[in-house]
mmCIF file of C-alpha atoms and ligand atoms in Angstrom:
data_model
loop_
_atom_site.group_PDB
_atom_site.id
_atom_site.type_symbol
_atom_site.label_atom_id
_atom_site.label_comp_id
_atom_site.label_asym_id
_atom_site.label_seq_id
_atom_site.Cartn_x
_atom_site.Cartn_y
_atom_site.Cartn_z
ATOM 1 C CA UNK A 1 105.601 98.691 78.767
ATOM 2 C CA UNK A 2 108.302 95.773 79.725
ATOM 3 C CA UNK A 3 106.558 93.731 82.530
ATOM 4 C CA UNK A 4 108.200 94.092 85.711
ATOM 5 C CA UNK A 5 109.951 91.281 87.937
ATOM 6 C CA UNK A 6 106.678 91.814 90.408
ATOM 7 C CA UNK A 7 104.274 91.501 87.855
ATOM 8 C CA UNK A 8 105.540 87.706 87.409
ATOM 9 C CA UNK A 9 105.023 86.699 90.839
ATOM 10 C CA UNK A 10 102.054 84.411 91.534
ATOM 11 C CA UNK A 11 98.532 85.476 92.787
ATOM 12 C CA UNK A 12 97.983 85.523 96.598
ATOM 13 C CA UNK A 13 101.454 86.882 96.821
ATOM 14 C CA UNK A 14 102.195 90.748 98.075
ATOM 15 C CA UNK A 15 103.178 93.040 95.591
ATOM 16 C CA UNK A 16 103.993 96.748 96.119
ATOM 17 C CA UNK A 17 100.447 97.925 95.821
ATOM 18 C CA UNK A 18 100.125 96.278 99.261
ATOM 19 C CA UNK A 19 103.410 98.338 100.656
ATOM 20 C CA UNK A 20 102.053 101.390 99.290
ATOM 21 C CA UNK A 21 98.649 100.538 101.210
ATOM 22 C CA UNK A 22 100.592 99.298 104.290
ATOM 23 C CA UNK A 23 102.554 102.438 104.543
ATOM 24 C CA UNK A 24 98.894 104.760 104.938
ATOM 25 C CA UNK A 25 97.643 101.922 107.158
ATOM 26 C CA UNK A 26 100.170 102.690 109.838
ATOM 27 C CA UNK A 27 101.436 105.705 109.302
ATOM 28 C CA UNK A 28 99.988 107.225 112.263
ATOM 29 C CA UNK A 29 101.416 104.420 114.696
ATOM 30 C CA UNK A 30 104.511 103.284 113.292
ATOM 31 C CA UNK A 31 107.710 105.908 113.713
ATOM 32 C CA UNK A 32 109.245 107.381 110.752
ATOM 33 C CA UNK A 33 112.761 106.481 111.840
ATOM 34 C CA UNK A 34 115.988 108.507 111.006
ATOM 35 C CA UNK A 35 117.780 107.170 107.811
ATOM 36 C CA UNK A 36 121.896 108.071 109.786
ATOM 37 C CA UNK A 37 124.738 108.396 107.916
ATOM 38 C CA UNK A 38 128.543 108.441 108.711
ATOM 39 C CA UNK A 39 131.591 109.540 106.914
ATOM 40 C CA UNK A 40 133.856 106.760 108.593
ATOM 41 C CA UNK A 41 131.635 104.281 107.008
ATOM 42 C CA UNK A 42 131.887 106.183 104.015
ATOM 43 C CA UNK A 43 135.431 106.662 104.052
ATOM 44 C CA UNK A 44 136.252 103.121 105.260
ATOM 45 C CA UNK A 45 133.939 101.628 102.348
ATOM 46 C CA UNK A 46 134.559 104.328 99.596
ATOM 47 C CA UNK A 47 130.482 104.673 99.480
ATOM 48 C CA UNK A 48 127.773 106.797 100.282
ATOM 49 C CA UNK A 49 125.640 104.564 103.308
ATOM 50 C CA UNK A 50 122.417 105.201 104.513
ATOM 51 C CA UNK A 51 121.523 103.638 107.582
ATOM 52 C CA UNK A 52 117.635 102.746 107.998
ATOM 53 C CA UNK A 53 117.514 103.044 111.659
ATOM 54 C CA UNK A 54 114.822 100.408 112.897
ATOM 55 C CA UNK A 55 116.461 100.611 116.296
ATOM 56 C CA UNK A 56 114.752 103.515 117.198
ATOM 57 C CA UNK A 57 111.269 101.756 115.781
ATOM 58 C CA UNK A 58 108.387 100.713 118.555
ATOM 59 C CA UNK A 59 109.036 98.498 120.648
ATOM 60 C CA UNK A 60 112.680 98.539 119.123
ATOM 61 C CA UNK A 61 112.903 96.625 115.848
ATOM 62 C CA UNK A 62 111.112 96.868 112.315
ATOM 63 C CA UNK A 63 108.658 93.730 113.035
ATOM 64 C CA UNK A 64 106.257 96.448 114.829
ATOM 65 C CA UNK A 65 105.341 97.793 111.086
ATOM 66 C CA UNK A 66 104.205 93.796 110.078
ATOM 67 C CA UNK A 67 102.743 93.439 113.289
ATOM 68 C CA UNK A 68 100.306 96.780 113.493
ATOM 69 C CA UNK A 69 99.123 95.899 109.657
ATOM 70 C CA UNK A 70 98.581 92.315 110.171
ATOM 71 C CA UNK A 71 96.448 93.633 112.919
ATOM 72 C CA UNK A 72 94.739 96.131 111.419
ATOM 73 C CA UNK A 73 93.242 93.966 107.924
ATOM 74 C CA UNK A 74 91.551 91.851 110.502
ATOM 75 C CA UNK A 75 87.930 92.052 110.784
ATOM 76 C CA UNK A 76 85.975 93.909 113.395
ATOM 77 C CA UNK A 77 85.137 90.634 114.691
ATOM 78 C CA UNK A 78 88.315 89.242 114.432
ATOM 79 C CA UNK A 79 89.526 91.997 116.165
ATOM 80 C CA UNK A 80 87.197 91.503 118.792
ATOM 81 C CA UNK A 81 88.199 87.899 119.807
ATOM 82 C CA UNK A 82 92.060 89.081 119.927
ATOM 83 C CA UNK A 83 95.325 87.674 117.680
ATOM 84 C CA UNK A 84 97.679 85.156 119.096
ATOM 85 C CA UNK A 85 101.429 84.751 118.709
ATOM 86 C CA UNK A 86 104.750 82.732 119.342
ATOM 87 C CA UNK A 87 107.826 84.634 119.783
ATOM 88 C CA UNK A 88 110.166 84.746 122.037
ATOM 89 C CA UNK A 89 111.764 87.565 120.564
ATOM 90 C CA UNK A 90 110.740 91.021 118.350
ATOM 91 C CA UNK A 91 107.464 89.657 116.871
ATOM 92 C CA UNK A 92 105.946 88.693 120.521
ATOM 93 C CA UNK A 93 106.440 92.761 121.367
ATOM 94 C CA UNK A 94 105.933 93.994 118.208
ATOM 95 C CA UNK A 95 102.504 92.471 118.599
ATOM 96 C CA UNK A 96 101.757 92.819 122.089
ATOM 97 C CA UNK A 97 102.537 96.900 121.304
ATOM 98 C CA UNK A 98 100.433 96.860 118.139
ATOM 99 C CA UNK A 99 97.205 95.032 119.715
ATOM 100 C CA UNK A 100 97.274 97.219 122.639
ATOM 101 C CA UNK A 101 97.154 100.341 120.090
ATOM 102 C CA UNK A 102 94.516 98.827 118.329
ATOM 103 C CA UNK A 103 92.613 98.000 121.296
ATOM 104 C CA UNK A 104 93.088 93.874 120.382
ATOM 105 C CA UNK A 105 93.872 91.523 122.762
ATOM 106 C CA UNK A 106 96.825 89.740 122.524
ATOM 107 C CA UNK A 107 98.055 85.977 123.640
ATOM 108 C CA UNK A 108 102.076 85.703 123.272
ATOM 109 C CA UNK A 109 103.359 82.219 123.557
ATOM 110 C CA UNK A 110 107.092 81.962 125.043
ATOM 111 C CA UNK A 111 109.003 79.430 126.606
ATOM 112 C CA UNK A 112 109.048 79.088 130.542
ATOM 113 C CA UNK A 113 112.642 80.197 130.569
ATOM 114 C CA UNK A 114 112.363 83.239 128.167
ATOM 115 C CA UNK A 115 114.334 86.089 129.502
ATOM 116 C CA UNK A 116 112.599 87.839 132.355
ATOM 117 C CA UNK A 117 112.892 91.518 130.634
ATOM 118 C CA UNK A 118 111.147 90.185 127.894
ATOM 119 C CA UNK A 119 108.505 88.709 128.849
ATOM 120 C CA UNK A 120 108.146 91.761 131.605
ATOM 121 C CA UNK A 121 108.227 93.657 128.209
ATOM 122 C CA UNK A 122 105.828 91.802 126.276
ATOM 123 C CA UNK A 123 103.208 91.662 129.651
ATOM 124 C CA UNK A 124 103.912 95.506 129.774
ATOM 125 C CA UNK A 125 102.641 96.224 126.383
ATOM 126 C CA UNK A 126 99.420 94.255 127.351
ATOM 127 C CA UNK A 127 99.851 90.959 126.057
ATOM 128 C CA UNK A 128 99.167 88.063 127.991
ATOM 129 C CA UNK A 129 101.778 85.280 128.094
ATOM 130 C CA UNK A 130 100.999 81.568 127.940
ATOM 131 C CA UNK A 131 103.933 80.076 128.575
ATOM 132 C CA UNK A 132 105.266 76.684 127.653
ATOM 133 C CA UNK A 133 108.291 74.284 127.782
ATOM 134 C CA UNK A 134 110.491 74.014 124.797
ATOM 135 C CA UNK A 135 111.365 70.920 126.008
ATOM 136 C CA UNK A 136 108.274 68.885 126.208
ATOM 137 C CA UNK A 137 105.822 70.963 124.037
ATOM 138 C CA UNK A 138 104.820 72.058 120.983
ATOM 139 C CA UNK A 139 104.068 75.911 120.788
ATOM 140 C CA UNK A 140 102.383 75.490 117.418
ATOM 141 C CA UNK A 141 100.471 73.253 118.806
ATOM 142 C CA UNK A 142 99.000 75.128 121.787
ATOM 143 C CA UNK A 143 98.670 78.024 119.517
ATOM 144 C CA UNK A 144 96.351 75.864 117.095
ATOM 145 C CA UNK A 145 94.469 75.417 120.027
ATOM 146 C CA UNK A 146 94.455 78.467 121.745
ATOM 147 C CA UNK A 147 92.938 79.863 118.299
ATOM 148 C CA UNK A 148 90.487 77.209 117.987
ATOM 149 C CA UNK A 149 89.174 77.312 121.692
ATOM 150 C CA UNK A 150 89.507 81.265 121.838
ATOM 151 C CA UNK A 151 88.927 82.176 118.039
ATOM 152 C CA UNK A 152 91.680 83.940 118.556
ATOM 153 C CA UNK A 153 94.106 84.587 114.848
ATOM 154 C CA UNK A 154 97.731 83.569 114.654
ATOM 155 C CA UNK A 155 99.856 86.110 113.220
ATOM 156 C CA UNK A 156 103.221 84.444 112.110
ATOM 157 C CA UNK A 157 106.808 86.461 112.256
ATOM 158 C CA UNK A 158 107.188 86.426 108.430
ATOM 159 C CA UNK A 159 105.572 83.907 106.401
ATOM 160 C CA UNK A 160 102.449 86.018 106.007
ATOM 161 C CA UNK A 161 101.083 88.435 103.160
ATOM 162 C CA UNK A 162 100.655 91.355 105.637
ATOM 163 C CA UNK A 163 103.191 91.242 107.281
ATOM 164 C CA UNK A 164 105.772 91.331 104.533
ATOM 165 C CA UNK A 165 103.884 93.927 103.382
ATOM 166 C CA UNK A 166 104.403 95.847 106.922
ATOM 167 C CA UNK A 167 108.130 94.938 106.509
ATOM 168 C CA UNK A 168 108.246 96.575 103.434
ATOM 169 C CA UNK A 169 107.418 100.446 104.712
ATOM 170 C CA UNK A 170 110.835 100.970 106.327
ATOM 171 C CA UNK A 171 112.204 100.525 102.594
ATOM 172 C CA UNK A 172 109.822 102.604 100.912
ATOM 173 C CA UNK A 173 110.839 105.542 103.551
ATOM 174 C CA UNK A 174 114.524 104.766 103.349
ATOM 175 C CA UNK A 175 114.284 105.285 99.472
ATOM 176 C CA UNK A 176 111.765 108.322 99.660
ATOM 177 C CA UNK A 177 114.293 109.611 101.907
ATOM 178 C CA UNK A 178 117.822 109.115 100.530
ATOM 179 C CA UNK A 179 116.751 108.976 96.433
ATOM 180 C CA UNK A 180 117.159 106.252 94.274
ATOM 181 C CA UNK A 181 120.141 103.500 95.686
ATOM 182 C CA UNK A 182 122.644 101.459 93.626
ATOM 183 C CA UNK A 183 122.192 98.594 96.242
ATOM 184 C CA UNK A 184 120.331 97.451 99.266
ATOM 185 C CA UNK A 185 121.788 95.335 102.096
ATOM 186 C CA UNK A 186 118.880 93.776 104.363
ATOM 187 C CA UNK A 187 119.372 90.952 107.207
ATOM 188 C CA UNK A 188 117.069 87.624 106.891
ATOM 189 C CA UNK A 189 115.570 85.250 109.099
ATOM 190 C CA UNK A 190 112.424 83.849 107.687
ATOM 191 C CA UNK A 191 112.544 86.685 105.271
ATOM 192 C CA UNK A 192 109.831 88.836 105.611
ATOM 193 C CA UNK A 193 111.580 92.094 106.166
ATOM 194 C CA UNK A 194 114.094 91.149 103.083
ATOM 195 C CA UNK A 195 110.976 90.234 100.767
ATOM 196 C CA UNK A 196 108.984 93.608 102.048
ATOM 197 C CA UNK A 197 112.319 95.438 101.141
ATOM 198 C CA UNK A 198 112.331 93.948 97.898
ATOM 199 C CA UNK A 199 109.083 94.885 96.470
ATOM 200 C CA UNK A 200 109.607 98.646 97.334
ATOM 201 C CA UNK A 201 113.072 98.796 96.184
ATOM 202 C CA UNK A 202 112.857 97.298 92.704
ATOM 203 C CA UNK A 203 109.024 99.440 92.448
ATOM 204 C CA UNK A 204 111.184 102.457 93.762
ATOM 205 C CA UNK A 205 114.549 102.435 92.596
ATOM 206 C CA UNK A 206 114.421 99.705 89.855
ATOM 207 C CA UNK A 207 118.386 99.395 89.177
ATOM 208 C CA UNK A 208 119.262 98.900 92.632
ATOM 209 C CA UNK A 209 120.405 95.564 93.216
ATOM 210 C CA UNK A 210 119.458 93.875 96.451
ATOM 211 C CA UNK A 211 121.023 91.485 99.109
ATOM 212 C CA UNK A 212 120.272 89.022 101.392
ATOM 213 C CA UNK A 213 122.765 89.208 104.204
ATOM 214 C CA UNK A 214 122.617 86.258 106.919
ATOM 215 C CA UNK A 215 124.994 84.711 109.603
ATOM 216 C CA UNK A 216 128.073 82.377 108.400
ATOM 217 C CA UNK A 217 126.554 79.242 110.796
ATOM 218 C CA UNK A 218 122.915 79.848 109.597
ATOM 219 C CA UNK A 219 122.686 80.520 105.620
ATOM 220 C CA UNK A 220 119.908 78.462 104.808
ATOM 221 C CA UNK A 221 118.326 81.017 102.462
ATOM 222 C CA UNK A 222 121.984 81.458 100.910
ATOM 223 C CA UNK A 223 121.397 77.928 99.947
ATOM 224 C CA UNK A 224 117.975 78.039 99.380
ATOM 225 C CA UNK A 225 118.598 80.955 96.748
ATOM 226 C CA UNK A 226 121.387 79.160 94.943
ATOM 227 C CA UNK A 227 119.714 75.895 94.943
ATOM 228 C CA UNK A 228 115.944 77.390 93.822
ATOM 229 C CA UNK A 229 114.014 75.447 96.535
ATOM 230 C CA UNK A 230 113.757 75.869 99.939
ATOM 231 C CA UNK A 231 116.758 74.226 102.219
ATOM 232 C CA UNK A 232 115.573 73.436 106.135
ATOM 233 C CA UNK A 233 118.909 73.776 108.410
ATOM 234 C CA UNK A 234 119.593 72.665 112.401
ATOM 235 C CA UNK A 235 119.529 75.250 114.454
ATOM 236 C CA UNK A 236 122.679 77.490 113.862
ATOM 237 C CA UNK A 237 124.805 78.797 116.423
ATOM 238 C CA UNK A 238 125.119 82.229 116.258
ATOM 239 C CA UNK A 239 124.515 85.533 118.388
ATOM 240 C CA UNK A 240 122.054 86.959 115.790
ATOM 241 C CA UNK A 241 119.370 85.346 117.803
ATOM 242 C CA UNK A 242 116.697 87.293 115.074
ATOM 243 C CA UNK A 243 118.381 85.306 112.145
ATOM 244 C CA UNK A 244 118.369 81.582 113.858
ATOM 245 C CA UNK A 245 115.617 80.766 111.783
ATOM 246 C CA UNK A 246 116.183 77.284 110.170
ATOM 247 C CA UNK A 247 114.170 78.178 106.785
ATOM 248 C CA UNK A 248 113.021 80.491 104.518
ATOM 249 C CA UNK A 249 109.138 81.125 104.282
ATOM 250 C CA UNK A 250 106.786 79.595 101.523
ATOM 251 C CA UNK A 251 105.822 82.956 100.857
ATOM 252 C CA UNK A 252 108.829 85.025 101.279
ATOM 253 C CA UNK A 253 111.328 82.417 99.075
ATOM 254 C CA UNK A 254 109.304 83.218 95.890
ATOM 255 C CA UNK A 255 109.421 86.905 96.515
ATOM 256 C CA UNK A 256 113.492 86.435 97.460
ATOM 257 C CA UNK A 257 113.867 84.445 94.193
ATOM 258 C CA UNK A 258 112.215 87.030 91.993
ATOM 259 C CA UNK A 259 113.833 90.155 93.038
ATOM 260 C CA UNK A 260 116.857 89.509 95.364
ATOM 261 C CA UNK A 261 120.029 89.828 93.496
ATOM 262 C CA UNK A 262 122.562 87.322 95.960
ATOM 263 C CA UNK A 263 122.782 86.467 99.445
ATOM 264 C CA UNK A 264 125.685 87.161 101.537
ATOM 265 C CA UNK A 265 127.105 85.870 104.678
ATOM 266 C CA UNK A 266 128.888 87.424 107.721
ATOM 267 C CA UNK A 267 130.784 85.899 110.894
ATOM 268 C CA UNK A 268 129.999 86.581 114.455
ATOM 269 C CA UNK A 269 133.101 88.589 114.910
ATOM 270 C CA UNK A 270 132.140 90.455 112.247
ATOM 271 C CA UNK A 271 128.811 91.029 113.677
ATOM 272 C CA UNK A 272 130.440 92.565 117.082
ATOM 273 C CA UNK A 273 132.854 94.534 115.427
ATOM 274 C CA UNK A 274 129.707 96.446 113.619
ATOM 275 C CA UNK A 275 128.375 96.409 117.161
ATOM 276 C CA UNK A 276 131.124 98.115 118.424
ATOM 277 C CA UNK A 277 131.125 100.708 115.367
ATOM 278 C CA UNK A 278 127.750 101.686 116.118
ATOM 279 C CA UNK A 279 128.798 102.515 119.588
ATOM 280 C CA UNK A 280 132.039 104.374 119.082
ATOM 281 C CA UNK A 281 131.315 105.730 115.499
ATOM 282 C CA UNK A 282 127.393 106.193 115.498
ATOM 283 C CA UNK A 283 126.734 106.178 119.219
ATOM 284 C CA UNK A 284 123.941 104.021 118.767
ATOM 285 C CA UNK A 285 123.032 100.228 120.267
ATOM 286 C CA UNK A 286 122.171 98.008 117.537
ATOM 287 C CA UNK A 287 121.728 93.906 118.326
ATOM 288 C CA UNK A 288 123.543 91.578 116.600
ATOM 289 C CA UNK A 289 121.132 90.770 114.090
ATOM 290 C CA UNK A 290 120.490 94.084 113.436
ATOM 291 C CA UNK A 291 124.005 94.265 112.419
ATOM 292 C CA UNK A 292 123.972 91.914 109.488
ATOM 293 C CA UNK A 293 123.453 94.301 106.690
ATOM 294 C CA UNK A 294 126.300 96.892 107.795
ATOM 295 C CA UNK A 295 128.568 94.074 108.288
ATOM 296 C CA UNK A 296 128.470 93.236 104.331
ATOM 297 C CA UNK A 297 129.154 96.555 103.556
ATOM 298 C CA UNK A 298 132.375 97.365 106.224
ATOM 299 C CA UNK A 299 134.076 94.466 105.937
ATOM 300 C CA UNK A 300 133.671 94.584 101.681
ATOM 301 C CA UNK A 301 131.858 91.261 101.500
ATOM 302 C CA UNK A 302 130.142 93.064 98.849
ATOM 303 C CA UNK A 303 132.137 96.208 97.107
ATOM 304 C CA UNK A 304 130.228 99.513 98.008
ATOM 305 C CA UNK A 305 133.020 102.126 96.193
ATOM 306 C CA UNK A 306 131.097 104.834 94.290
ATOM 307 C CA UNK A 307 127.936 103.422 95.007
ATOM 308 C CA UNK A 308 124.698 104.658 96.942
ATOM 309 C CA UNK A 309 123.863 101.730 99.472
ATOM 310 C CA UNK A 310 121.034 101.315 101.560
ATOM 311 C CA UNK A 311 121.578 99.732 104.999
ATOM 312 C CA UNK A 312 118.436 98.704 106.805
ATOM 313 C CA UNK A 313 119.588 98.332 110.793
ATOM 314 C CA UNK A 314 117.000 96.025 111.807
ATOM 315 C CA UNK A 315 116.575 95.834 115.301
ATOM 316 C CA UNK A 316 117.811 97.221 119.228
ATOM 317 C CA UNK A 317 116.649 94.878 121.637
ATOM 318 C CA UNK A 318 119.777 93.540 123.533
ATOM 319 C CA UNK A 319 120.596 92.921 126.961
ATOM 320 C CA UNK A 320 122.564 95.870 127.942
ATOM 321 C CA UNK A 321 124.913 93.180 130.223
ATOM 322 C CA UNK A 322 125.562 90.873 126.984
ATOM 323 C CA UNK A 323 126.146 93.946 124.847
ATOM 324 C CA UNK A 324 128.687 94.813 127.615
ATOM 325 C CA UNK A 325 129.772 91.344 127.367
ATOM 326 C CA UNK A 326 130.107 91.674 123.324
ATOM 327 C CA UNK A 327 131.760 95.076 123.553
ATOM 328 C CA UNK A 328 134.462 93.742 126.203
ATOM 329 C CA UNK A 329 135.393 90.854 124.885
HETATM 330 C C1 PLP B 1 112.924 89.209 113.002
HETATM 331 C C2 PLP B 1 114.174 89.946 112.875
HETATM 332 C C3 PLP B 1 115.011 89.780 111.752
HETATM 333 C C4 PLP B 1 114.702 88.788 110.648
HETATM 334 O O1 PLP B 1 113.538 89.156 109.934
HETATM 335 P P1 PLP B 1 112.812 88.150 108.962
HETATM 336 O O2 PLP B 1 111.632 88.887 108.443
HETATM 337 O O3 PLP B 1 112.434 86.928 109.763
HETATM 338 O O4 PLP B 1 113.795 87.779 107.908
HETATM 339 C C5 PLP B 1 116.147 90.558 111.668
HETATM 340 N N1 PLP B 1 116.488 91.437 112.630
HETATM 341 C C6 PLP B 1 115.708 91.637 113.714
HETATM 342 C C7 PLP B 1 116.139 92.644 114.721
HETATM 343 C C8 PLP B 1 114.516 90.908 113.869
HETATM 344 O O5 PLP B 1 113.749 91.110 114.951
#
């Protein structure tokens, strides 16, 4: 037998064993979301698209899959003395919804001038919200010490074994799903969801060639990728608020590296133009970041014709006035 891309990735890493295992873990909790299809997209891009629709996921985006497994390899005792988290966006809910499930207590730090329906969110699915000042404070730092004074465990957004392995479900569905792919188009922020997506592809449909799709302003792990070592970026300016991440995790990038094929960028316009195609076309509310992936694929950044491509839709958490605001303007 040829070794396989995964088997050359270092110890301590995930591999798809762990997908596999993560997939039973939260099968009962997580949704089994609809894998959409439409023939504009196929017309308009000469391929056959299926659309991994993590809109419709728990509390709204994928991250609820890395979030319940994370949770649920703790110890009893971990369990007991709760998780802790910083997040002012997807993760925070994601684990505020999977600790209430697994009766865990949950601490969510977010800054003081977080969106109210968020943090009304995140307090609604039982987490309790320390909040600080981005300004003036350190939100790692409180979180170190929240866990040290509290015991409590800090569950990063990406950079963590379980939760790429969480990430990775929605790609092992999509595939079980749909068949084998010729390509797979997945967002990136830190990269967790991308690396998850990786493993099961290449252990699932080994000739599919995978891509990294990020915002024009922010493509740190575009550079990263082409450069081999991890590239730290300002903040970028962009409305894919789930993609403003300024680098690539130590654990995702090796993962990326092994099994990603290229990374691909899209613009802001393009990303409300795919907004506004999933409203007209597919009558479904997808947030920008969410909208990374399709974006590749209808504006031909990368060729679909004759090909099966898989399209994971990340995410649906956005205001319904700024997606008013997109959609006008
Ligand atoms: C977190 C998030 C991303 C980015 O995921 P990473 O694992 O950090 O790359 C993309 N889309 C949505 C909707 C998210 O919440």
């Amino acid at each position: 037998m040829t070794p396989s891309p995964q088997d050359t990735l270092a110890a301590g890493l995930p591999t798809y064993d762990d997908v596999a295992a993560a997939a039973a873990r939260i099968g009962g909790a997580a949704f089994r979301t609809p894998v959409l299809t439409s023939r504009t997209a196929d017309e308009r891009t000469g391929g056959t698209l299926f659309f991994k629709a993590e809109n419709f996921q728990r509390a709204g985006a994928f991250k609820f899959r890395g979030a319940y497994n994370a949770i649920a390899r703790l110890s009893d005792d971990a369990k007991r003395r709760g998780v802790v988290a910083f997040s002012s966006g997807n993760h925070a809910q994601a684990i505020a919804y999977a600790g209430q499930l697994q009766d865990v207590p949950t601490v969510i730090i977010m800054p003081k001038d977080a969106p109210a329906m968020k943090v009304a969110a995140t307090r609604g699915y039982g987490g309790e919200v320390v909040a600080y000042d981005r300004y003036t404070e350190d939100r790692e730092a409180i979180g170190r010490r929240l866990s040290q004074e509290r015991g409590l465990t800090l569950i990063p957004p990406y950079d963590h074994e379980d939760v790429i392995a969480g990430q990775g479900t929605a790609t092992k569905e999509l595939i079980e799903e749909a068949g084998p792919l010729d390509m797979l188009l997945v967002c990136v922020g830190g990269g967790g969801l991308l690396a998850g997506s990786a493993l099961a592809a290449k252990a699932l449909s080994p000739d599919c060639r995978i891509y990294g799709v990020e915002p024009e302003a922010g493509n740190d792990a575009q550079q990263s990728f082409r450069s081999g070592s991890i590239v730290r970026i300002p903040v970028p300016v962009t409305i894919a608020d789930g993609a403003q991440t300024t680098y690539v995790g130590g654990k995702t990038f090796p993962i990326i590296q092994a099994l990603v094929d290229d990374m691909l960028t899209v613009s802001d316009q393009q990303l409300v133009d795919t907004m506004r195609f999933f409203v007209e076309r597919m009558k479904i509310v997808v947030e920008p970041t969410g909208c990374l992936a399709a974006a590749a694929a209808l504006n031909g950044i990368v060729p679909c014709r004759g090909k099966r491509v898989g399209i994971i839709i990340s995410g649906g958490n956005v205001d319904p006035k700024a997606l008013a605001g997109f959609l006008a303007g």
